[in-house]
Amino acid sequence: MSSHTPTTGPAPDSTVQIRHVHAVEILDSRARPTLSVTVTLADGTTARAGVPSGASTGSGEAVELRDHDPARYAGLGVLTAVGNVNGEINDLVQGRAFADLGDLDAALIAADGTANKSRLGANAIVGVSIAAARALASAHGRPMWQDLAPAGVAPRMPVPHFNVVNGGAHAPNSLDFQEFMLAPIGAPSMAEAVRAGAETYTVLKKILHDAGHATGLGDEGGFAPDITRPEDVLTTLVQAIAAAGHTPGRAGIAIALDPAASEFYRDGAYHAAGQTLSSGQMVDWYARLCEDFPIWSIEDGLAEGDWDGWTALTERLGDRIQLVGDDIFVTNPAIITDAVNREVANAALIKVNQIGTVTETLDAMRICREAGYATMVSHRSGETEDTFIADLTVATGAGQLKTGAPARGERIAKYNRLLEIADHHPDLPYGPAPN
Ligand code: PGA
Ligand code: ZN
């Protein structure tokens, strides 16, 4: 049996019996409070999770509970969410047997009782869900990426999407598009993909520096130069890819964008790079950018409420490039189902804390797989050293992971985890999921 086959021997007991859950208020990578949650199973197995947090959030995301106490962390404290884990959630799960992770997640959702997890807090619930998933894998004696693999899905190593230039809500510069990513699609392996990304990142720093730009970093570890026009960033990226000895394009390193357009959509128009554009003009702009640059994927090219615009965008570019819904889909199985029926986008960004449990995340990914939509798993701008998403990506065969630049500890923790999995399992294929 090949080593990437998810099950070996008899199926492990999926029952979840929890002795104790415990949360602590810790910091994320932006100096804001978040939660660390530890789950202890009845057999003594313990596992912890660090909860991520976004900045350019979709309005339909599950609700992150903040204390709103101006005397602490400018109102951003999470002691209420911590209290909910240590009190109500601990009382709920203690001593009870759940059939599996899905059963535990369903109990958490039911106990919260709201449609958006706003009572107990999605940050509290997702921390318990991730820590429980990790504890279960450990109890089963399997790595997370094997334990989480859905039946019938072949795990694979994803194309890392290195966010090397940061703008929008992630950097205090004049760049309106939020993310410019390097996607080494043509690399022969995970290790070569990471090398290609890191080498290009290093060359990019020198090119920006030599051109007189500041090389300070944004929230996700990418450079945050004061460049206004996306075209100028893209020209520089192509230059850096070539100067680092790699091939710009899908045969080597392609480019992925996340303009995060909800952030610059106001009064029915898009305000970017000094222009005021209609939805149709944005689509024209993206079509030109795709002609001129080796762009293979655009996420949130239009705002979350602009479904008509998304339909036009999909009709225009959907057969040429990947169109990823983030703010518009918020990892929500019901919204993704609606989008599939309306033929909006052809891929979904997957963020566990956007929906709030591991089970619902796997459900969103299953809906995408069945509909022929691609999935790209994602970190948040606020992260901890937690590497859960690396395993989730491999387990689900998503084939794509974005988790920032090849710099900053909380970003490289995920890439390094992928390198370790690839080293132990060289038979896992690398690359985007075949469609
Ligand atoms: P966020 O941004 O984590 O700040 O919400 C990430 C994204 O828009 O993809
Ligand atoms: Zn996004």
Short mmCIF file of C-alpha atoms and ligand atoms in Angstrom, two decimals:
data_model
loop_
_atom_site.label_atom_id
_atom_site.label_comp_id
_atom_site.label_asym_id
_atom_site.label_seq_id
_atom_site.Cartn_x
_atom_site.Cartn_y
_atom_site.Cartn_z
CA MET A 1 0.00 0.00 0.00
CA SER A 2 1.44 3.38 -0.97
CA SER A 3 2.28 5.66 1.92
CA HIS A 4 -0.18 8.37 0.89
CA THR A 5 -3.19 6.11 1.07
CA PRO A 6 -5.17 7.68 3.91
CA THR A 7 -6.10 4.52 5.75
CA THR A 8 -3.84 1.77 6.89
CA GLY A 9 -5.17 -1.24 8.71
CA PRO A 10 -8.54 -1.22 10.43
CA ALA A 11 -10.48 2.07 10.45
CA PRO A 12 -9.66 3.99 13.62
CA ASP A 13 -12.33 4.58 16.20
CA SER A 14 -13.77 7.97 15.30
CA THR A 15 -15.46 8.51 18.69
CA VAL A 16 -14.53 11.77 20.41
CA GLN A 17 -14.46 11.74 24.20
CA ILE A 18 -13.17 14.95 25.70
CA ARG A 19 -11.89 15.32 29.22
CA HIS A 20 -11.26 19.04 29.09
CA VAL A 21 -10.99 22.09 26.81
CA HIS A 22 -9.01 25.14 27.80
CA ALA A 23 -8.42 28.48 26.07
CA VAL A 24 -5.86 31.23 26.66
CA GLU A 25 -5.74 34.74 25.22
CA ILE A 26 -2.56 34.91 23.12
CA LEU A 27 -1.30 37.27 20.39
CA ASP A 28 -1.57 36.96 16.63
CA SER A 29 1.10 38.15 14.19
CA ARG A 30 -0.33 41.70 14.17
CA ALA A 31 -0.11 42.25 17.96
CA ARG A 32 -3.82 41.60 18.35
CA PRO A 33 -5.30 39.11 20.81
CA THR A 34 -6.55 35.74 19.64
CA LEU A 35 -7.13 32.34 21.25
CA SER A 36 -5.02 29.30 21.87
CA VAL A 37 -7.27 26.32 22.59
CA THR A 38 -6.13 23.01 24.08
CA VAL A 39 -8.29 19.90 23.90
CA THR A 40 -7.56 16.93 26.16
CA LEU A 41 -9.20 13.67 25.20
CA ALA A 42 -10.40 11.08 27.71
CA ASP A 43 -7.33 8.94 26.90
CA GLY A 44 -5.06 11.83 27.84
CA THR A 45 -4.16 12.86 24.27
CA THR A 46 -3.79 16.64 24.09
CA ALA A 47 -3.57 19.01 21.12
CA ARG A 48 -3.73 22.76 20.74
CA ALA A 49 -4.79 25.20 18.04
CA GLY A 50 -3.99 28.87 17.39
CA VAL A 51 -6.94 30.81 15.97
CA PRO A 52 -6.40 33.01 12.88
CA SER A 53 -8.05 36.38 12.26
CA GLY A 54 -8.69 38.47 9.13
CA ALA A 55 -8.62 42.18 8.27
CA SER A 56 -10.42 42.34 4.92
CA THR A 57 -13.30 40.21 6.08
CA GLY A 58 -16.41 39.32 4.12
CA SER A 59 -19.61 40.60 5.73
CA GLY A 60 -21.03 37.06 5.72
CA GLU A 61 -18.21 35.56 7.78
CA ALA A 62 -18.89 33.77 11.05
CA VAL A 63 -18.50 36.33 13.82
CA GLU A 64 -15.24 36.72 15.69
CA LEU A 65 -16.16 37.63 19.28
CA ARG A 66 -14.24 40.65 20.62
CA ASP A 67 -14.62 42.14 24.09
CA HIS A 68 -15.13 45.78 23.00
CA ASP A 69 -13.55 46.85 26.27
CA PRO A 70 -11.66 50.04 25.33
CA ALA A 71 -9.38 49.60 28.35
CA ARG A 72 -7.80 46.47 26.83
CA TYR A 73 -6.21 46.11 23.38
CA ALA A 74 -8.37 48.96 22.02
CA GLY A 75 -11.45 46.80 22.44
CA LEU A 76 -9.97 43.79 20.60
CA GLY A 77 -9.51 41.53 23.64
CA VAL A 78 -10.97 38.01 23.41
CA LEU A 79 -11.53 37.22 27.08
CA THR A 80 -15.26 36.69 26.47
CA ALA A 81 -14.49 34.05 23.83
CA VAL A 82 -11.87 32.50 26.14
CA GLY A 83 -14.49 32.42 28.92
CA ASN A 84 -16.96 30.72 26.59
CA VAL A 85 -14.46 27.93 25.88
CA ASN A 86 -13.45 27.47 29.50
CA GLY A 87 -17.04 27.70 30.78
CA GLU A 88 -19.95 26.82 28.57
CA ILE A 89 -18.11 24.80 25.90
CA ASN A 90 -16.10 22.85 28.45
CA ASP A 91 -19.32 22.03 30.30
CA LEU A 92 -20.97 20.97 27.05
CA VAL A 93 -18.28 18.57 25.87
CA GLN A 94 -16.93 17.21 29.14
CA GLY A 95 -17.62 13.57 29.72
CA ARG A 96 -19.83 13.27 26.64
CA ALA A 97 -19.08 10.88 23.76
CA PHE A 98 -19.42 12.25 20.24
CA ALA A 99 -19.67 9.85 17.30
CA ASP A 100 -17.02 11.76 15.37
CA LEU A 101 -15.70 15.26 14.70
CA GLY A 102 -18.84 16.09 12.71
CA ASP A 103 -20.97 15.24 15.72
CA LEU A 104 -18.85 17.43 18.01
CA ASP A 105 -18.97 20.33 15.53
CA ALA A 106 -22.74 19.97 15.20
CA ALA A 107 -23.06 20.13 19.00
CA LEU A 108 -20.98 23.32 19.09
CA ILE A 109 -23.12 24.88 16.35
CA ALA A 110 -26.33 23.89 18.13
CA ALA A 111 -25.10 25.21 21.48
CA ASP A 112 -24.20 28.54 19.88
CA GLY A 113 -27.69 28.70 18.43
CA THR A 114 -27.10 31.57 15.97
CA ALA A 115 -26.68 31.43 12.18
CA ASN A 116 -23.25 33.10 12.35
CA LYS A 117 -21.73 31.78 15.59
CA SER A 118 -22.02 35.22 17.14
CA ARG A 119 -23.05 34.08 20.62
CA LEU A 120 -20.17 31.80 21.63
CA GLY A 121 -17.91 33.31 18.95
CA ALA A 122 -16.55 31.70 15.79
CA ASN A 123 -13.06 32.26 17.19
CA ALA A 124 -13.94 30.16 20.26
CA ILE A 125 -15.69 27.43 18.25
CA VAL A 126 -13.07 27.12 15.51
CA GLY A 127 -10.29 26.80 18.09
CA VAL A 128 -12.09 23.87 19.75
CA SER A 129 -12.86 22.28 16.37
CA ILE A 130 -9.27 22.46 15.08
CA ALA A 131 -7.74 21.31 18.37
CA ALA A 132 -10.19 18.40 18.54
CA ALA A 133 -9.39 17.38 14.96
CA ARG A 134 -5.70 17.44 15.80
CA ALA A 135 -6.17 15.48 19.03
CA LEU A 136 -8.19 12.86 17.16
CA ALA A 137 -5.48 12.40 14.52
CA SER A 138 -2.96 12.02 17.29
CA ALA A 139 -5.14 9.46 19.06
CA HIS A 140 -5.44 7.59 15.76
CA GLY A 141 -1.67 7.62 15.43
CA ARG A 142 -1.86 9.32 12.04
CA PRO A 143 -0.66 12.68 10.76
CA MET A 144 -3.42 15.26 10.35
CA TRP A 145 -3.25 15.21 6.55
CA GLN A 146 -4.01 11.49 6.53
CA ASP A 147 -6.62 11.58 9.25
CA LEU A 148 -8.61 14.41 7.59
CA ALA A 149 -8.55 12.98 4.06
CA PRO A 150 -12.14 12.46 2.89
CA ALA A 151 -13.02 9.04 1.45
CA GLY A 152 -12.22 8.80 -2.23
CA VAL A 153 -10.00 11.89 -2.26
CA ALA A 154 -6.33 11.58 -3.22
CA PRO A 155 -4.11 13.78 -1.06
CA ARG A 156 -1.59 15.93 -2.94
CA MET A 157 1.02 18.63 -2.35
CA PRO A 158 -0.33 22.10 -3.20
CA VAL A 159 1.11 24.90 -5.30
CA PRO A 160 2.21 27.44 -2.69
CA HIS A 161 0.97 30.95 -3.46
CA PHE A 162 3.57 33.33 -2.08
CA ASN A 163 2.12 36.77 -1.43
CA VAL A 164 5.17 38.91 -2.16
CA VAL A 165 3.67 42.39 -2.59
CA ASN A 166 1.09 43.62 -0.08
CA GLY A 167 -1.38 46.49 -0.46
CA GLY A 168 -4.97 47.25 0.50
CA ALA A 169 -5.92 46.58 4.11
CA HIS A 170 -2.59 44.79 4.73
CA ALA A 171 -0.16 47.67 4.17
CA PRO A 172 -0.10 51.44 4.66
CA ASN A 173 0.94 52.13 1.04
CA SER A 174 -0.90 53.60 -1.98
CA LEU A 175 -1.49 50.19 -3.62
CA ASP A 176 -5.19 49.31 -3.71
CA PHE A 177 -4.87 45.70 -4.86
CA GLN A 178 -4.25 43.66 -1.70
CA GLU A 179 -2.15 40.70 -2.85
CA PHE A 180 0.30 39.84 -5.64
CA MET A 181 1.28 36.18 -5.42
CA LEU A 182 3.90 33.96 -7.03
CA ALA A 183 2.51 30.53 -7.95
CA PRO A 184 5.28 28.09 -9.02
CA ILE A 185 2.85 25.87 -10.93
CA GLY A 186 5.54 24.49 -13.20
CA ALA A 187 7.86 23.41 -10.39
CA PRO A 188 8.54 19.66 -10.33
CA SER A 189 8.11 19.29 -6.57
CA MET A 190 7.17 21.02 -3.33
CA ALA A 191 10.81 21.65 -2.44
CA GLU A 192 11.53 23.19 -5.86
CA ALA A 193 8.38 25.32 -5.61
CA VAL A 194 9.47 26.72 -2.26
CA ARG A 195 12.96 27.37 -3.62
CA ALA A 196 11.55 29.18 -6.67
CA GLY A 197 9.34 31.37 -4.47
CA ALA A 198 12.04 32.20 -1.95
CA GLU A 199 14.67 32.96 -4.60
CA THR A 200 12.29 35.26 -6.47
CA TYR A 201 11.28 36.99 -3.22
CA THR A 202 14.93 37.71 -2.47
CA VAL A 203 15.62 39.05 -5.97
CA LEU A 204 12.44 41.14 -5.81
CA LYS A 205 13.69 42.81 -2.65
CA LYS A 206 16.87 43.90 -4.41
CA ILE A 207 15.00 45.15 -7.49
CA LEU A 208 12.63 47.20 -5.33
CA HIS A 209 15.50 48.54 -3.25
CA ASP A 210 17.57 49.47 -6.32
CA ALA A 211 14.54 51.29 -7.75
CA GLY A 212 14.39 53.41 -4.59
CA HIS A 213 11.37 51.72 -3.01
CA ALA A 214 11.02 50.91 0.68
CA THR A 215 11.22 47.17 1.32
CA GLY A 216 9.27 47.09 4.58
CA LEU A 217 6.80 44.26 4.93
CA GLY A 218 3.00 44.15 5.03
CA ASP A 219 0.95 41.93 7.32
CA GLU A 220 1.50 38.81 5.23
CA GLY A 221 5.23 39.23 4.78
CA GLY A 222 5.17 40.69 1.28
CA PHE A 223 6.94 43.93 0.45
CA ALA A 224 4.82 47.06 0.72
CA PRO A 225 6.35 49.52 -1.76
CA ASP A 226 4.59 52.78 -2.48
CA ILE A 227 3.61 51.80 -6.01
CA THR A 228 0.14 52.84 -7.16
CA ARG A 229 -0.41 51.05 -10.48
CA PRO A 230 -0.89 47.26 -10.39
CA GLU A 231 0.75 47.17 -13.85
CA ASP A 232 3.99 48.48 -12.36
CA VAL A 233 3.97 45.81 -9.65
CA LEU A 234 3.30 43.10 -12.25
CA THR A 235 6.12 44.32 -14.50
CA THR A 236 8.47 44.19 -11.52
CA LEU A 237 7.32 40.68 -10.58
CA VAL A 238 7.95 39.35 -14.09
CA GLN A 239 11.37 40.96 -14.00
CA ALA A 240 12.15 39.37 -10.63
CA ILE A 241 10.98 35.90 -11.72
CA ALA A 242 13.26 36.02 -14.77
CA ALA A 243 16.19 37.55 -12.87
CA ALA A 244 15.93 34.74 -10.32
CA GLY A 245 16.37 32.26 -13.18
CA HIS A 246 12.79 31.07 -13.41
CA THR A 247 10.25 31.16 -16.23
CA PRO A 248 7.32 33.59 -15.90
CA GLY A 249 4.06 31.75 -16.63
CA ARG A 250 2.39 28.44 -15.97
CA ALA A 251 5.45 26.47 -17.09
CA GLY A 252 7.37 28.13 -14.25
CA ILE A 253 6.07 30.79 -11.88
CA ALA A 254 2.65 32.23 -12.70
CA ILE A 255 1.07 35.19 -10.92
CA ALA A 256 -2.10 35.20 -8.82
CA LEU A 257 -3.91 38.35 -7.72
CA ASP A 258 -6.21 39.07 -4.82
CA PRO A 259 -7.37 42.66 -5.36
CA ALA A 260 -9.88 42.15 -2.47
CA ALA A 261 -12.17 44.48 -4.39
CA SER A 262 -14.82 44.74 -1.65
CA GLU A 263 -12.34 47.01 0.12
CA PHE A 264 -12.35 49.62 -2.70
CA TYR A 265 -15.98 49.34 -3.74
CA ARG A 266 -18.00 52.36 -2.63
CA ASP A 267 -21.25 53.92 -3.87
CA GLY A 268 -21.62 51.41 -6.68
CA ALA A 269 -18.14 51.97 -8.13
CA TYR A 270 -14.61 50.66 -7.80
CA HIS A 271 -11.95 53.16 -6.68
CA ALA A 272 -8.50 51.81 -7.52
CA ALA A 273 -5.20 53.26 -8.72
CA GLY A 274 -6.71 56.75 -8.88
CA GLN A 275 -9.57 55.67 -11.14
CA THR A 276 -13.32 55.31 -10.59
CA LEU A 277 -14.51 52.29 -12.53
CA SER A 278 -17.78 50.48 -13.15
CA SER A 279 -18.01 46.73 -12.75
CA GLY A 280 -17.76 46.33 -16.55
CA GLN A 281 -14.68 48.54 -16.69
CA MET A 282 -13.05 46.42 -13.96
CA VAL A 283 -13.68 43.29 -16.06
CA ASP A 284 -12.11 45.05 -19.09
CA TRP A 285 -9.12 45.97 -16.94
CA TYR A 286 -8.64 42.38 -15.74
CA ALA A 287 -8.92 41.12 -19.33
CA ARG A 288 -6.11 43.52 -20.33
CA LEU A 289 -3.96 42.52 -17.35
CA CYS A 290 -4.37 38.87 -18.30
CA GLU A 291 -3.28 39.67 -21.86
CA ASP A 292 -0.19 41.55 -20.72
CA PHE A 293 0.98 39.48 -17.74
CA PRO A 294 1.23 35.76 -16.84
CA ILE A 295 -1.75 35.87 -14.46
CA TRP A 296 -3.35 32.51 -13.80
CA SER A 297 -5.78 33.33 -10.96
CA ILE A 298 -7.77 36.33 -9.73
CA GLU A 299 -9.48 36.25 -6.33
CA ASP A 300 -12.16 38.76 -5.33
CA GLY A 301 -11.74 40.74 -8.55
CA LEU A 302 -15.14 42.24 -7.78
CA ALA A 303 -16.97 43.10 -4.56
CA GLU A 304 -18.93 40.60 -2.48
CA GLY A 305 -22.31 42.17 -3.30
CA ASP A 306 -21.70 42.56 -7.04
CA TRP A 307 -23.13 39.20 -8.19
CA ASP A 308 -24.12 40.55 -11.62
CA GLY A 309 -20.57 41.78 -12.10
CA TRP A 310 -19.25 38.38 -11.03
CA THR A 311 -21.46 36.70 -13.62
CA ALA A 312 -20.04 38.96 -16.34
CA LEU A 313 -16.48 38.41 -15.06
CA THR A 314 -16.98 34.64 -15.14
CA GLU A 315 -18.44 34.73 -18.67
CA ARG A 316 -15.54 36.86 -19.88
CA LEU A 317 -12.55 35.20 -18.21
CA GLY A 318 -13.77 31.98 -16.59
CA ASP A 319 -12.50 29.70 -19.33
CA ARG A 320 -9.03 31.30 -19.33
CA ILE A 321 -8.15 31.85 -15.72
CA GLN A 322 -9.14 30.78 -12.24
CA LEU A 323 -11.67 33.12 -10.59
CA VAL A 324 -11.68 32.63 -6.83
CA GLY A 325 -14.49 33.75 -4.52
CA ASP A 326 -13.37 34.79 -1.03
CA ASP A 327 -15.47 37.61 0.51
CA ILE A 328 -18.37 36.63 -1.76
CA PHE A 329 -18.39 32.95 -0.66
CA VAL A 330 -16.94 33.12 2.89
CA THR A 331 -16.38 29.32 2.84
CA ASN A 332 -20.12 28.95 3.30
CA PRO A 333 -21.55 25.70 1.82
CA ALA A 334 -24.96 27.32 1.13
CA ILE A 335 -23.48 30.36 -0.65
CA ILE A 336 -21.10 28.19 -2.69
CA THR A 337 -24.04 25.99 -3.73
CA ASP A 338 -25.88 29.12 -4.87
CA ALA A 339 -22.81 30.30 -6.80
CA VAL A 340 -22.43 26.93 -8.51
CA ASN A 341 -26.07 27.07 -9.61
CA ARG A 342 -25.57 30.61 -10.94
CA GLU A 343 -22.21 29.75 -12.54
CA VAL A 344 -20.43 32.46 -10.61
CA ALA A 345 -16.61 32.07 -10.35
CA ASN A 346 -14.89 28.71 -10.82
CA ALA A 347 -13.01 28.38 -7.54
CA ALA A 348 -13.45 29.09 -3.83
CA LEU A 349 -11.03 30.36 -1.23
CA ILE A 350 -11.18 28.19 1.89
CA LYS A 351 -10.69 29.75 5.33
CA VAL A 352 -11.62 27.63 8.33
CA ASN A 353 -12.46 30.59 10.56
CA GLN A 354 -14.72 32.15 7.93
CA ILE A 355 -17.27 29.40 8.51
CA GLY A 356 -16.13 28.35 11.98
CA THR A 357 -15.78 24.55 12.12
CA VAL A 358 -13.56 21.97 10.42
CA THR A 359 -16.63 19.93 9.42
CA GLU A 360 -18.31 22.81 7.58
CA THR A 361 -15.00 23.62 5.89
CA LEU A 362 -14.70 20.05 4.60
CA ASP A 363 -18.30 20.30 3.46
CA ALA A 364 -17.61 23.49 1.48
CA MET A 365 -14.65 21.77 -0.16
CA ARG A 366 -16.70 18.71 -1.03
CA ILE A 367 -19.32 20.89 -2.73
CA CYS A 368 -16.56 22.52 -4.77
CA ARG A 369 -15.07 19.18 -5.79
CA GLU A 370 -18.45 17.83 -6.86
CA ALA A 371 -19.19 20.98 -8.89
CA GLY A 372 -15.79 21.07 -10.58
CA TYR A 373 -14.82 24.25 -8.70
CA ALA A 374 -11.18 24.49 -7.65
CA THR A 375 -10.26 25.24 -4.03
CA MET A 376 -7.43 27.32 -2.63
CA VAL A 377 -6.90 26.96 1.12
CA SER A 378 -5.88 30.18 2.87
CA HIS A 379 -4.35 31.67 5.99
CA ARG A 380 -5.57 34.98 7.42
CA SER A 381 -3.65 38.23 7.72
CA GLY A 382 -3.54 37.62 11.47
CA GLU A 383 -1.91 34.25 12.11
CA THR A 384 -0.15 32.19 14.74
CA GLU A 385 2.44 29.45 14.28
CA ASP A 386 -0.41 26.93 13.85
CA THR A 387 0.06 24.77 10.72
CA PHE A 388 -3.36 23.14 10.49
CA ILE A 389 -4.09 24.59 7.04
CA ALA A 390 -1.02 22.91 5.53
CA ASP A 391 -2.37 19.49 6.52
CA LEU A 392 -5.92 20.42 5.51
CA THR A 393 -4.70 21.35 2.03
CA VAL A 394 -2.80 18.10 1.52
CA ALA A 395 -5.64 15.99 2.96
CA THR A 396 -8.29 17.41 0.66
CA GLY A 397 -6.17 17.31 -2.50
CA ALA A 398 -6.94 21.02 -2.98
CA GLY A 399 -3.69 21.56 -4.85
CA GLN A 400 -3.38 25.22 -3.81
CA LEU A 401 -2.46 26.98 -0.56
CA LYS A 402 -1.89 30.67 0.04
CA THR A 403 -0.18 31.47 3.30
CA GLY A 404 1.80 34.62 2.70
CA ALA A 405 5.36 35.40 1.76
CA PRO A 406 8.27 33.01 2.20
CA ALA A 407 9.16 35.16 5.22
CA ARG A 408 7.88 35.76 8.79
CA GLY A 409 7.61 32.82 11.16
CA GLU A 410 3.84 32.47 11.15
CA ARG A 411 3.86 32.20 7.31
CA ILE A 412 6.84 29.90 6.83
CA ALA A 413 5.57 27.55 9.56
CA LYS A 414 2.97 26.40 7.03
CA TYR A 415 5.40 26.14 4.09
CA ASN A 416 7.90 24.29 6.28
CA ARG A 417 5.21 21.84 7.32
CA LEU A 418 4.55 21.15 3.62
CA LEU A 419 8.27 20.55 3.06
CA GLU A 420 8.29 18.03 5.88
CA ILE A 421 5.24 16.17 4.58
CA ALA A 422 6.77 16.11 1.07
CA ASP A 423 10.04 14.76 2.44
CA HIS A 424 8.31 11.94 4.30
CA HIS A 425 5.97 11.14 1.40
CA PRO A 426 7.78 11.73 -1.89
CA ASP A 427 5.04 9.78 -3.67
CA LEU A 428 2.45 12.54 -3.05
CA PRO A 429 1.95 14.32 -6.40
CA TYR A 430 2.65 18.06 -6.57
CA GLY A 431 0.51 20.62 -8.38
CA PRO A 432 -2.99 21.99 -8.85
CA ALA A 433 -5.80 19.46 -8.52
CA PRO A 434 -6.63 17.89 -11.87
CA ASN A 435 -10.08 18.97 -12.98
P1 PGA B 1 -7.72 38.78 5.53
O1 PGA B 1 -7.29 38.80 4.00
O2 PGA B 1 -7.19 37.57 6.17
O3 PGA B 1 -7.15 40.05 6.07
O4 PGA B 1 -9.23 38.81 5.54
C1 PGA B 1 -7.02 37.65 3.26
C2 PGA B 1 -7.75 37.64 1.95
O5 PGA B 1 -8.48 38.60 1.61
O6 PGA B 1 -7.63 36.67 1.22
ZN ZN B 2 -9.07 37.42 -0.38
#
